[in-house]
mmCIF file of N, CA, C and O in Angstrom:
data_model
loop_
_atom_site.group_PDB
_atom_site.id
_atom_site.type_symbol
_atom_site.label_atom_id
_atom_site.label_comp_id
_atom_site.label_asym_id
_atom_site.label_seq_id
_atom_site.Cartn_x
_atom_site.Cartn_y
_atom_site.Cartn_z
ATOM 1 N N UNK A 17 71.427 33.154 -75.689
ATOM 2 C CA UNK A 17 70.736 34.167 -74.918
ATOM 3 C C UNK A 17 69.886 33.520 -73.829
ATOM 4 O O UNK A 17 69.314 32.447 -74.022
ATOM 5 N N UNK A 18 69.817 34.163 -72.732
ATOM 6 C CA UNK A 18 68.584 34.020 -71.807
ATOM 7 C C UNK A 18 67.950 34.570 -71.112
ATOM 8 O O UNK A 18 68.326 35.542 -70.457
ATOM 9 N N UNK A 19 66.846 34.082 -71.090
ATOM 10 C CA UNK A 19 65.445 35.129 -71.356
ATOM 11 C C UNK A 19 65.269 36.123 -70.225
ATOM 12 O O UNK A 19 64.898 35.824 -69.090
ATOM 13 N N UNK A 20 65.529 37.157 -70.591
ATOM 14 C CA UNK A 20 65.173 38.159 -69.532
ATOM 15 C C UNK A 20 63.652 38.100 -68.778
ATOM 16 O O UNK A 20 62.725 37.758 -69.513
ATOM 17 N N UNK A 21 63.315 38.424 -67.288
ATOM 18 C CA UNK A 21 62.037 38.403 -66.633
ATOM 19 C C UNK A 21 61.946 39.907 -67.227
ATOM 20 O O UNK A 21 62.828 40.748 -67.401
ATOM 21 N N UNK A 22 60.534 39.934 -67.477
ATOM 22 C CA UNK A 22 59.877 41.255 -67.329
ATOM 23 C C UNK A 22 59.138 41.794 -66.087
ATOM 24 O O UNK A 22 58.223 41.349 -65.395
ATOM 25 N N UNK A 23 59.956 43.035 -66.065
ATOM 26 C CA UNK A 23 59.780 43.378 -64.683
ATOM 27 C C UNK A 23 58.090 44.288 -64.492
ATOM 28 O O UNK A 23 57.616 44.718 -63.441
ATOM 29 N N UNK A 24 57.321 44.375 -66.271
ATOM 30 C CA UNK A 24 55.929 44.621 -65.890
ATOM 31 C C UNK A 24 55.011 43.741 -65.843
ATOM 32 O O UNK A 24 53.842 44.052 -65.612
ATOM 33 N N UNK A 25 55.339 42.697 -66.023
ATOM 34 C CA UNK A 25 54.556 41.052 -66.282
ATOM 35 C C UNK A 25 54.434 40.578 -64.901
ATOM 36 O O UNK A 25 55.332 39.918 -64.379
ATOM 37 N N UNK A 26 53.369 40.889 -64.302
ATOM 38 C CA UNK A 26 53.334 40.631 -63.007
ATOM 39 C C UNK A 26 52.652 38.912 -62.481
ATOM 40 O O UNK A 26 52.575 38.201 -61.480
ATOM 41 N N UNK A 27 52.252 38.920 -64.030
ATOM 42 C CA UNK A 27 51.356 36.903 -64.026
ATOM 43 C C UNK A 27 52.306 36.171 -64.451
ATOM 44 O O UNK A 27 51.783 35.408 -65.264
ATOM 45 N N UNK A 28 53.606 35.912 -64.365
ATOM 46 C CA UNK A 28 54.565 34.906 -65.088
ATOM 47 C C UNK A 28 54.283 34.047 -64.083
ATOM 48 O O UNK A 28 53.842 33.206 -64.866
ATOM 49 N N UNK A 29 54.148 33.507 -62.996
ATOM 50 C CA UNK A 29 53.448 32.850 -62.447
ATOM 51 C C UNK A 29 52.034 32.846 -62.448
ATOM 52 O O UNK A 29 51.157 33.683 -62.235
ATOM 53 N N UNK A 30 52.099 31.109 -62.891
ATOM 54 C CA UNK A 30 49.739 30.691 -63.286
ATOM 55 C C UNK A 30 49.288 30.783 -62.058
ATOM 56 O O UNK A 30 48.214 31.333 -61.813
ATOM 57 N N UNK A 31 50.089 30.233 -61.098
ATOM 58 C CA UNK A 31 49.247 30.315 -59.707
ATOM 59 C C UNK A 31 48.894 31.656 -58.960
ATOM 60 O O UNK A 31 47.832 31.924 -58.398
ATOM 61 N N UNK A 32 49.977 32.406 -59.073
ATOM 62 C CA UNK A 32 49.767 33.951 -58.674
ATOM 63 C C UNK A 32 48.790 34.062 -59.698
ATOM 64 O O UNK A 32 47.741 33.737 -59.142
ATOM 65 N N UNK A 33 48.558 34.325 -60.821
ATOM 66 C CA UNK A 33 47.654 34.840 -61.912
ATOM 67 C C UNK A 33 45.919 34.252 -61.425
ATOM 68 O O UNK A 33 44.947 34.995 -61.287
ATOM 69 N N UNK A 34 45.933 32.713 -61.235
ATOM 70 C CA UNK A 34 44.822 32.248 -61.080
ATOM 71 C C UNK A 34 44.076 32.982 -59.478
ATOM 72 O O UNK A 34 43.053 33.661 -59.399
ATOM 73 N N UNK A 35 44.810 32.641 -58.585
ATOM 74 C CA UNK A 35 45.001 33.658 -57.273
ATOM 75 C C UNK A 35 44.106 35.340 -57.712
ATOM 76 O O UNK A 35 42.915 35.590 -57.898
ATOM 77 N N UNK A 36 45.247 36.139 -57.742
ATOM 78 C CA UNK A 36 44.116 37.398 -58.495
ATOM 79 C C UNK A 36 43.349 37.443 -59.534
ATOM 80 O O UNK A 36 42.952 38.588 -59.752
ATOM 81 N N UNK A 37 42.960 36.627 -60.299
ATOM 82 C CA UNK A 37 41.514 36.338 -61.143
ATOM 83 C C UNK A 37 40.571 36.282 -59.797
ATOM 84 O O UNK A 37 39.733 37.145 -59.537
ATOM 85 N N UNK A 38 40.885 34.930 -58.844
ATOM 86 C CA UNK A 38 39.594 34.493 -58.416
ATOM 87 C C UNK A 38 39.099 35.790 -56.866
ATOM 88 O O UNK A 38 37.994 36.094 -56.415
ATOM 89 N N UNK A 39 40.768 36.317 -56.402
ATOM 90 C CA UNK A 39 40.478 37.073 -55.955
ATOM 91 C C UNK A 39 39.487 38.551 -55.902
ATOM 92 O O UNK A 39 38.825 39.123 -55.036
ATOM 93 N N UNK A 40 39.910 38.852 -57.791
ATOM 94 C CA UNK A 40 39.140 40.309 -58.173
ATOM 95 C C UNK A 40 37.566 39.927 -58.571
ATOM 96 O O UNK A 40 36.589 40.671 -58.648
ATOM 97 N N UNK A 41 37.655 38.826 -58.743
ATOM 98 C CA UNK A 41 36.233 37.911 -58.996
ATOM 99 C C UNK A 41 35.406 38.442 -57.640
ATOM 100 O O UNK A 41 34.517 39.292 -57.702
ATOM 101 N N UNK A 42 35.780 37.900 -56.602
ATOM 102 C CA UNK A 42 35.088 37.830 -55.629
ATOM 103 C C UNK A 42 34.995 39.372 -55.141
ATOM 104 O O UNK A 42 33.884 39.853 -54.919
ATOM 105 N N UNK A 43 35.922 39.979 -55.012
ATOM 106 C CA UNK A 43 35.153 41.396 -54.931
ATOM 107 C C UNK A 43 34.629 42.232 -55.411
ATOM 108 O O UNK A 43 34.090 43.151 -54.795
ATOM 109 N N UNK A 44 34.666 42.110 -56.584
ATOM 110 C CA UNK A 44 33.553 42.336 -57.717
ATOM 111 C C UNK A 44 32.321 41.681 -57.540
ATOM 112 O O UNK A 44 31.454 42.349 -58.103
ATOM 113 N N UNK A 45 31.878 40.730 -57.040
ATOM 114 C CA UNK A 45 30.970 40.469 -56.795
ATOM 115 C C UNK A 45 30.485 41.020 -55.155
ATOM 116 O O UNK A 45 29.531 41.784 -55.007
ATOM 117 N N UNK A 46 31.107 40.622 -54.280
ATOM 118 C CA UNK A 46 30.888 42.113 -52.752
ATOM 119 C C UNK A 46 30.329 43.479 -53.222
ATOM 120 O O UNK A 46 29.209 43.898 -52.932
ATOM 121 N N UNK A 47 31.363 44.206 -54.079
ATOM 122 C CA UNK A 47 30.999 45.051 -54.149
ATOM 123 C C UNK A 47 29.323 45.288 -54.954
ATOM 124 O O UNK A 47 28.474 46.030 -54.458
ATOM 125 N N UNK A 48 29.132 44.597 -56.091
ATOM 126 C CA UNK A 48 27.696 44.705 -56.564
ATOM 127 C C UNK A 48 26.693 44.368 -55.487
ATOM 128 O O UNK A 48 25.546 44.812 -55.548
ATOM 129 N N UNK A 49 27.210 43.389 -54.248
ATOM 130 C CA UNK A 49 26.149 42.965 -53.373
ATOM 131 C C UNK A 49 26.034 44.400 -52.307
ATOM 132 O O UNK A 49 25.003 44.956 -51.930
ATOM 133 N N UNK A 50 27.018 44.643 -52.088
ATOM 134 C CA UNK A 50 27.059 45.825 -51.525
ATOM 135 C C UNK A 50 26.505 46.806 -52.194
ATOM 136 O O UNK A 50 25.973 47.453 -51.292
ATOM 137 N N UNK A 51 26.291 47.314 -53.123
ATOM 138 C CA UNK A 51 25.661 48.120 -53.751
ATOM 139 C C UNK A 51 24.171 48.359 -53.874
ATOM 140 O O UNK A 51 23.653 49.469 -53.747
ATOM 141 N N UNK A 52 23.514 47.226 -54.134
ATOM 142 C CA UNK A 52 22.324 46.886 -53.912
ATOM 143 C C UNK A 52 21.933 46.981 -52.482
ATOM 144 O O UNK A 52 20.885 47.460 -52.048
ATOM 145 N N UNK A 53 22.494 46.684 -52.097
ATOM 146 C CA UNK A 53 22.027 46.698 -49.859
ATOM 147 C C UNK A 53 21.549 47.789 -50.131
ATOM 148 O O UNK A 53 20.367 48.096 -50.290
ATOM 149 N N UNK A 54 22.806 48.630 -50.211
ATOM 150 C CA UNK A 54 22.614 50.243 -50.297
ATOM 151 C C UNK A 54 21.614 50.783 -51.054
ATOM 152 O O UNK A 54 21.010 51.764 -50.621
ATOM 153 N N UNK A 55 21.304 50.243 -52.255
ATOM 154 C CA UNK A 55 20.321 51.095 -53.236
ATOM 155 C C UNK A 55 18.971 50.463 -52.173
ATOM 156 O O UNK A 55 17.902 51.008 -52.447
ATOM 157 N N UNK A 56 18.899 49.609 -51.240
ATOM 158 C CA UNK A 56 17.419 49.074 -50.992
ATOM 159 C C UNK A 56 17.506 49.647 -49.633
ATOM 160 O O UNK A 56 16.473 49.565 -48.970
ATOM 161 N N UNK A 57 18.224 50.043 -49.249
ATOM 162 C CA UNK A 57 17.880 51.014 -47.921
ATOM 163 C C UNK A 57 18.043 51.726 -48.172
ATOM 164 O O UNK A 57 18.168 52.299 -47.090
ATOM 165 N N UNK A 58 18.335 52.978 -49.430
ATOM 166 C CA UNK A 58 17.989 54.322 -49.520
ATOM 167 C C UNK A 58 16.161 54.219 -50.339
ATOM 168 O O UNK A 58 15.365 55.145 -50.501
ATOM 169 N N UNK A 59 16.047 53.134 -50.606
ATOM 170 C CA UNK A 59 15.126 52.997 -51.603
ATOM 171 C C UNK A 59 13.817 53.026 -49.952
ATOM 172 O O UNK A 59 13.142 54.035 -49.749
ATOM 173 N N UNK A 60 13.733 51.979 -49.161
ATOM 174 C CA UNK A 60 13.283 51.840 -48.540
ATOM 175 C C UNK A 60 12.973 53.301 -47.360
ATOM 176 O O UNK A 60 11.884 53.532 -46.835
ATOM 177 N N UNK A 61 14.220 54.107 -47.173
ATOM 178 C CA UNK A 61 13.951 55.331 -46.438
ATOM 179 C C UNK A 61 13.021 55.892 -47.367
ATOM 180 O O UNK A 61 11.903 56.266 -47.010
ATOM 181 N N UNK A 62 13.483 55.976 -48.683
ATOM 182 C CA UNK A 62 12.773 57.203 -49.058
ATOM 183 C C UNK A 62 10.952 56.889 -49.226
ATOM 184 O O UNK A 62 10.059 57.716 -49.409
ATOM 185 N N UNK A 63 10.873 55.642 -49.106
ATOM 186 C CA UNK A 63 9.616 55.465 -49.197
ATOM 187 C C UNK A 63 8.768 55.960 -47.583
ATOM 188 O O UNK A 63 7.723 56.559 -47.329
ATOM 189 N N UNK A 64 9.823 55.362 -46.787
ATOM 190 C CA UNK A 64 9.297 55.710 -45.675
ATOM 191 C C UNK A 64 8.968 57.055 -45.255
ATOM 192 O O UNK A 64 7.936 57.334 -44.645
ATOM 193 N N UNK A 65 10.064 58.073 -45.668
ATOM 194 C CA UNK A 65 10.037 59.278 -45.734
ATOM 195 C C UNK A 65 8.605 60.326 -46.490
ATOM 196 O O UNK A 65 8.069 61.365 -46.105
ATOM 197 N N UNK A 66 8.372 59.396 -47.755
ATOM 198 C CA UNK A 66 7.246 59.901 -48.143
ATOM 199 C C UNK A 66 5.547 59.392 -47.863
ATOM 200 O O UNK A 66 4.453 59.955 -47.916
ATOM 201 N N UNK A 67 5.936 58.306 -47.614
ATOM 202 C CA UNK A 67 4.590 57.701 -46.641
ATOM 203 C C UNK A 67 4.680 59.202 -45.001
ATOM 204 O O UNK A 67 4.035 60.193 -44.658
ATOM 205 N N UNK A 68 5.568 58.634 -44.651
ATOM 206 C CA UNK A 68 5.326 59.616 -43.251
ATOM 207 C C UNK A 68 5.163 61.148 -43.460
ATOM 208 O O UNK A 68 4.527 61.770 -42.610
ATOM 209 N N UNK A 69 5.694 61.808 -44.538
ATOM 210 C CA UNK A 69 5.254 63.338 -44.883
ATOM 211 C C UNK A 69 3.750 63.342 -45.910
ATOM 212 O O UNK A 69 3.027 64.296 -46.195
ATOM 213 N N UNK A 70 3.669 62.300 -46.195
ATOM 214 C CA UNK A 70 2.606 62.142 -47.148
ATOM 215 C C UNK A 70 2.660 63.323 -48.670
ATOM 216 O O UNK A 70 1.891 64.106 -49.228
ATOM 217 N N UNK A 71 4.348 62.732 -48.868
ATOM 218 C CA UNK A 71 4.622 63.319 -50.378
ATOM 219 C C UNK A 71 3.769 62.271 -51.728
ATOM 220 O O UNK A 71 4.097 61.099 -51.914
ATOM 221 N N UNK A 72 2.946 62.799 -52.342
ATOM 222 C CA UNK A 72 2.654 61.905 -53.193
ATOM 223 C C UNK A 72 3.857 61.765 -54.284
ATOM 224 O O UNK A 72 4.685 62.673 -54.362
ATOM 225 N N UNK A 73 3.955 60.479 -55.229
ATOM 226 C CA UNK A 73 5.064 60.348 -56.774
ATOM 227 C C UNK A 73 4.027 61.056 -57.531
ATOM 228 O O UNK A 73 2.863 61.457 -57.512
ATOM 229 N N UNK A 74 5.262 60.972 -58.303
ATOM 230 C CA UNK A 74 5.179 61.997 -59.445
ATOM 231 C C UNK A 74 4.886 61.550 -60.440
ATOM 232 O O UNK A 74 3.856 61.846 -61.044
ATOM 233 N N UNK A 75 5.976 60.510 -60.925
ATOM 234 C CA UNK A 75 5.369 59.837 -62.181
ATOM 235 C C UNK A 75 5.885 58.448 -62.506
ATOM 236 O O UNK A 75 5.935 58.033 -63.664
ATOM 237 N N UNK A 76 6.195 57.876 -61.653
ATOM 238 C CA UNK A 76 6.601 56.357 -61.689
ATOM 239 C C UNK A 76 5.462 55.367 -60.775
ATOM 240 O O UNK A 76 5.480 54.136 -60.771
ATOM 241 N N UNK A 77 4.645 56.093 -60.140
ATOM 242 C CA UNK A 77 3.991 55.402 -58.804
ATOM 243 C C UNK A 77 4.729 54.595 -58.123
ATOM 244 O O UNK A 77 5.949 54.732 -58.209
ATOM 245 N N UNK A 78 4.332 53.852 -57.521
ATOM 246 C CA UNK A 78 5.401 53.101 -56.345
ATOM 247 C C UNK A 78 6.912 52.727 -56.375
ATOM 248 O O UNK A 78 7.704 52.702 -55.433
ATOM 249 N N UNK A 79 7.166 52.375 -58.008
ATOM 250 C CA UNK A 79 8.676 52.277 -58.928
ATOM 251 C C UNK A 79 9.192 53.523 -58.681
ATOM 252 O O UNK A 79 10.388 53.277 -58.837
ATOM 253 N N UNK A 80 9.124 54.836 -58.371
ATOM 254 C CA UNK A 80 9.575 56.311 -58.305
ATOM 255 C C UNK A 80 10.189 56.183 -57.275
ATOM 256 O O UNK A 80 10.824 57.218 -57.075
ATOM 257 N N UNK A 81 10.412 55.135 -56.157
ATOM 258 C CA UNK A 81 11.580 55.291 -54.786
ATOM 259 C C UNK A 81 12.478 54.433 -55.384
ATOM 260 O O UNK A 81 13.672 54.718 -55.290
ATOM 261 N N UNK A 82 12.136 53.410 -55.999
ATOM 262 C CA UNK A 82 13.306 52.443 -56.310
ATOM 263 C C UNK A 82 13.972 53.007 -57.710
ATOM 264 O O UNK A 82 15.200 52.935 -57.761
ATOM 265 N N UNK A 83 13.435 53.442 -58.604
ATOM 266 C CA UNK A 83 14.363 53.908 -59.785
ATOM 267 C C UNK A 83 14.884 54.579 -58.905
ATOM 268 O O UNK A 83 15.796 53.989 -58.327
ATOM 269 N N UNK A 84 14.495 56.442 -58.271
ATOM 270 C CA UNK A 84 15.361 57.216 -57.833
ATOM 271 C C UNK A 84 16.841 56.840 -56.930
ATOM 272 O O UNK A 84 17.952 57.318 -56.700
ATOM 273 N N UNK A 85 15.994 55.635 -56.609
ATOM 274 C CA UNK A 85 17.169 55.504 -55.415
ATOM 275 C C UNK A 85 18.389 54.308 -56.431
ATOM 276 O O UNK A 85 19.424 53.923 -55.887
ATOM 277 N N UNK A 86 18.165 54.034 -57.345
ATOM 278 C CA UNK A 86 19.100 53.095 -58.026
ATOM 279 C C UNK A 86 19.792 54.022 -58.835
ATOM 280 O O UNK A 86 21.023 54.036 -58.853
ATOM 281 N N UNK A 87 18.887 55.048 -59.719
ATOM 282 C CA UNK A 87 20.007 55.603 -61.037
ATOM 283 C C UNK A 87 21.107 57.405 -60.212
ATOM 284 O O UNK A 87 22.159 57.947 -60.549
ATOM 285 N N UNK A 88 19.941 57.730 -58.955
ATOM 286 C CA UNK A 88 20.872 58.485 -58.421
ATOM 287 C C UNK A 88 20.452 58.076 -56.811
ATOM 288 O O UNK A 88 19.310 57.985 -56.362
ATOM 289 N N UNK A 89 21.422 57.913 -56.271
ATOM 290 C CA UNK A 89 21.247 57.734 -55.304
ATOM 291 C C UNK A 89 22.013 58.559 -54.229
ATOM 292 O O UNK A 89 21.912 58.520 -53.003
ATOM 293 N N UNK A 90 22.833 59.340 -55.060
ATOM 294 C CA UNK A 90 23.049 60.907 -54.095
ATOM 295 C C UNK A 90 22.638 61.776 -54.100
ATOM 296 O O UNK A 90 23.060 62.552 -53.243
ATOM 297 N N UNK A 91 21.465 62.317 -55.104
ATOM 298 C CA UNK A 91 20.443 63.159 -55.634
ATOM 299 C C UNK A 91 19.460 62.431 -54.682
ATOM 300 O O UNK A 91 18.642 63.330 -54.485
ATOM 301 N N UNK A 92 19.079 61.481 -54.048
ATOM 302 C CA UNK A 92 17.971 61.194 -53.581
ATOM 303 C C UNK A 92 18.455 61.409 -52.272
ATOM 304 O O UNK A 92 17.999 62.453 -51.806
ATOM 305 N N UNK A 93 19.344 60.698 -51.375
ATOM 306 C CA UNK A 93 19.557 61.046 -50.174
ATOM 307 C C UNK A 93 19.954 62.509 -49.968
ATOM 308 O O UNK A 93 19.945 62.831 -48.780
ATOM 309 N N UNK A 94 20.318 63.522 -50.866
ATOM 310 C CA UNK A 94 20.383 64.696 -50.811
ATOM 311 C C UNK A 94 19.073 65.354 -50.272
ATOM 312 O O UNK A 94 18.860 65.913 -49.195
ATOM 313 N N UNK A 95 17.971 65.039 -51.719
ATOM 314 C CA UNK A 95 16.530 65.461 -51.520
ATOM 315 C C UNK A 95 15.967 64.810 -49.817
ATOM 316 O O UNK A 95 15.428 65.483 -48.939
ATOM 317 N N UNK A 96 16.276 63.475 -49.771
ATOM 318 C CA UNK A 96 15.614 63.210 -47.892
ATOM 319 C C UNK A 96 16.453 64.333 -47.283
ATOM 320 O O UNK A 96 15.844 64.471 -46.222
ATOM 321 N N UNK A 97 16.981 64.809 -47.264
ATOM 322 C CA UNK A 97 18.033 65.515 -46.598
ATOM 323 C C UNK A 97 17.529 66.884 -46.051
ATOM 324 O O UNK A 97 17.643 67.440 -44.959
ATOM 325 N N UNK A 98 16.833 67.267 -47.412
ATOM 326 C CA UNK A 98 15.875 68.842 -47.483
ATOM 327 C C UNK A 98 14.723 68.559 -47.044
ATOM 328 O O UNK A 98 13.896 69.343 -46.578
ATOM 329 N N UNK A 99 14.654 67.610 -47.160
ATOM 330 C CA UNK A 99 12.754 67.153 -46.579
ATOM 331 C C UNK A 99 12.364 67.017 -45.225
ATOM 332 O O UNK A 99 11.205 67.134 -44.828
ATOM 333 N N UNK A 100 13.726 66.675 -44.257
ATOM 334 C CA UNK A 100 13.980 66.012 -43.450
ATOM 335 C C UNK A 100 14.543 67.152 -42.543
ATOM 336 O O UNK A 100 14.490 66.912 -41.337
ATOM 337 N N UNK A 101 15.137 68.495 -42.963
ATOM 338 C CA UNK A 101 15.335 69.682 -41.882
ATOM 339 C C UNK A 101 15.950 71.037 -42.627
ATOM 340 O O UNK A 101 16.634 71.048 -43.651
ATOM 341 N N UNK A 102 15.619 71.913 -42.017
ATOM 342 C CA UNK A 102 15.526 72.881 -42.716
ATOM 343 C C UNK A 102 17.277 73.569 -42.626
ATOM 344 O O UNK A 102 17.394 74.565 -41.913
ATOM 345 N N UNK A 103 17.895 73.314 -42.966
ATOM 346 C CA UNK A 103 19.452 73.555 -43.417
ATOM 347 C C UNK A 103 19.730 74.912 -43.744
ATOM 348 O O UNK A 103 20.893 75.283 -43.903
ATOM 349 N N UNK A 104 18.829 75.630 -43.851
ATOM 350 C CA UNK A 104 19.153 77.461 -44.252
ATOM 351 C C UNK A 104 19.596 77.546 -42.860
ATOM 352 O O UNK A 104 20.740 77.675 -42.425
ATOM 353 N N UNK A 105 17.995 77.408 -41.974
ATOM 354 C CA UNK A 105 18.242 77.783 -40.278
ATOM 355 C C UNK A 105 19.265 77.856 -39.577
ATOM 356 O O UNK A 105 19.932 78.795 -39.141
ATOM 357 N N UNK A 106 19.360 76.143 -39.471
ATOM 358 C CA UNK A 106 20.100 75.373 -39.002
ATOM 359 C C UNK A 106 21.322 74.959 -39.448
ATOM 360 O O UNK A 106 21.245 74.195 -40.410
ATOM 361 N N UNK A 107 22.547 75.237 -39.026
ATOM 362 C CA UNK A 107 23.935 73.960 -39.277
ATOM 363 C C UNK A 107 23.667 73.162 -38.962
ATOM 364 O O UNK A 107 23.045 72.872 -37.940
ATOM 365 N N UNK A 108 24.274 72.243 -40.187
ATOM 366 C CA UNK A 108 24.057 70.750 -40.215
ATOM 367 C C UNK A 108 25.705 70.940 -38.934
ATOM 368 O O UNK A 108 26.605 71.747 -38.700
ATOM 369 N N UNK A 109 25.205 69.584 -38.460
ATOM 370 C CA UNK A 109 26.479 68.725 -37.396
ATOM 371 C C UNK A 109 26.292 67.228 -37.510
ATOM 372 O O UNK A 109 25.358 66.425 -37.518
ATOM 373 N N UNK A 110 27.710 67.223 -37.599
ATOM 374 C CA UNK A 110 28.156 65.457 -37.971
ATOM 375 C C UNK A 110 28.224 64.795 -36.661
ATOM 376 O O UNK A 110 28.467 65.235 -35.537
ATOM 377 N N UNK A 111 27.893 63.397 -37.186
ATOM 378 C CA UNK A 111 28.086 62.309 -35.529
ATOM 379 C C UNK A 111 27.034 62.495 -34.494
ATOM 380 O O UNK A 111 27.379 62.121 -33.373
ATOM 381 N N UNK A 112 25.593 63.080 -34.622
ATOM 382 C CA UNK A 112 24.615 62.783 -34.097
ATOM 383 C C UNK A 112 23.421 62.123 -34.390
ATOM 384 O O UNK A 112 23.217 62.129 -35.604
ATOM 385 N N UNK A 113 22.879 61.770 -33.989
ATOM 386 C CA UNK A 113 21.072 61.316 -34.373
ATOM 387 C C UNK A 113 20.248 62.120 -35.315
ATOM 388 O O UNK A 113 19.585 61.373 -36.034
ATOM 389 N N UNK A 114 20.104 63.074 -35.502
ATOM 390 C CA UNK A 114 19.572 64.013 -36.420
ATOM 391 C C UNK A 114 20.346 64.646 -37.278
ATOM 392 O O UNK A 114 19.664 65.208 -38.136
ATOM 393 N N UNK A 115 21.770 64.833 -37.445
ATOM 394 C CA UNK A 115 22.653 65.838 -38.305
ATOM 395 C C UNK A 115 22.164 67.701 -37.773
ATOM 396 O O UNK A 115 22.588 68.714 -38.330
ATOM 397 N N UNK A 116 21.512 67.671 -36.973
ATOM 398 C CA UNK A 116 21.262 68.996 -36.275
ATOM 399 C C UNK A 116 21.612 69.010 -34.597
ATOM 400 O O UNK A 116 21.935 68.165 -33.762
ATOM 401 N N UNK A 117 21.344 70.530 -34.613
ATOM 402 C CA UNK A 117 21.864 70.559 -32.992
ATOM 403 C C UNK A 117 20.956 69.981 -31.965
ATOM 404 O O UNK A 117 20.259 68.973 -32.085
ATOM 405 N N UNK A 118 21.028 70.480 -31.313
ATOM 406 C CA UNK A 118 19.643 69.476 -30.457
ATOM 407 C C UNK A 118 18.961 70.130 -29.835
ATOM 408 O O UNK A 118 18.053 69.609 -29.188
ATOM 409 N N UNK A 119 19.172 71.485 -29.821
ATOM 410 C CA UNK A 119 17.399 72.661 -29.525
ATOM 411 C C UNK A 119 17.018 72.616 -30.972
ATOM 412 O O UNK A 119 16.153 73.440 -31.270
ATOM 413 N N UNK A 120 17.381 71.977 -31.786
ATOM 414 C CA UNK A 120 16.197 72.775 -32.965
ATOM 415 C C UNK A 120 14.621 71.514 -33.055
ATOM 416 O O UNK A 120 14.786 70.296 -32.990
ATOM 417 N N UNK A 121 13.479 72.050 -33.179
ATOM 418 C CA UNK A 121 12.749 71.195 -33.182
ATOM 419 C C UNK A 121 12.056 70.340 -34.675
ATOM 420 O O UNK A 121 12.000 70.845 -35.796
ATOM 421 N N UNK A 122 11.673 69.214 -34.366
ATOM 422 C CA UNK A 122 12.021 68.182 -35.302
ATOM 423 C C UNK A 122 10.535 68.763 -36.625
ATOM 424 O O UNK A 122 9.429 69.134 -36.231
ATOM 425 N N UNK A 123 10.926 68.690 -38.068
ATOM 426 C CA UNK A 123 9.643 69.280 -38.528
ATOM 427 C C UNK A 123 8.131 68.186 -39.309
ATOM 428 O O UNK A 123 7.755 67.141 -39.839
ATOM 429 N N UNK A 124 7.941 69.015 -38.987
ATOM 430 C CA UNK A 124 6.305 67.482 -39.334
ATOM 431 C C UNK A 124 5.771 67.746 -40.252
ATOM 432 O O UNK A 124 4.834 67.049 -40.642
#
């Protein structure tokens, strides 16, 4: 007999195999770095956001932008979102500076 290839065994080659190890390695690691960027500039708006409206925390003190912005961080850019313009009024519009039209005036 001789040995049939298996046509779902996609590592019968070590070098291909070692290849996508070190490959999925490395973007697995991008992506966690990438992730973090992201959690520290939503973390960082939202602080800014509440310094400049002068929202006080609730119950984490200064840790309350960075948890929120790490365990949800689409629940938080949602909430800047409401804080940030009044969306009943107004349609939101994509691909500008504000996500609004541009007579509506900015709220303080």
């Amino acid at each position: 007999f001789t040995k049939c290839k298996d046509p779902y065994n996609k590592y019968e080659n070590e070098q291909y195999r070692e290849y996508v190890m070190r490959f999925g390695f490395c973007r697995m690691v991008l992506r966690v770095i990438f992730n973090l960027f992201a959690v520290y500039v939503v973390w960082k708006t939202r602080a800014y956001i509440r310094e400049k409206y002068s929202i006080p925390a609730r119950c984490c003190g200064e840790c309350e932008d960075c948890c929120c912005s790490f365990w949800c961080t689409c629940c938080t850019i949602g909430q800047m979102a409401r804080h940030t313009a009044d969306y009943e009024t107004y349609a939101a519009i994509c691909c500008n500076d504000t996500g609004l039209p541009s007579h509506v005036p900015n709220i303080v």
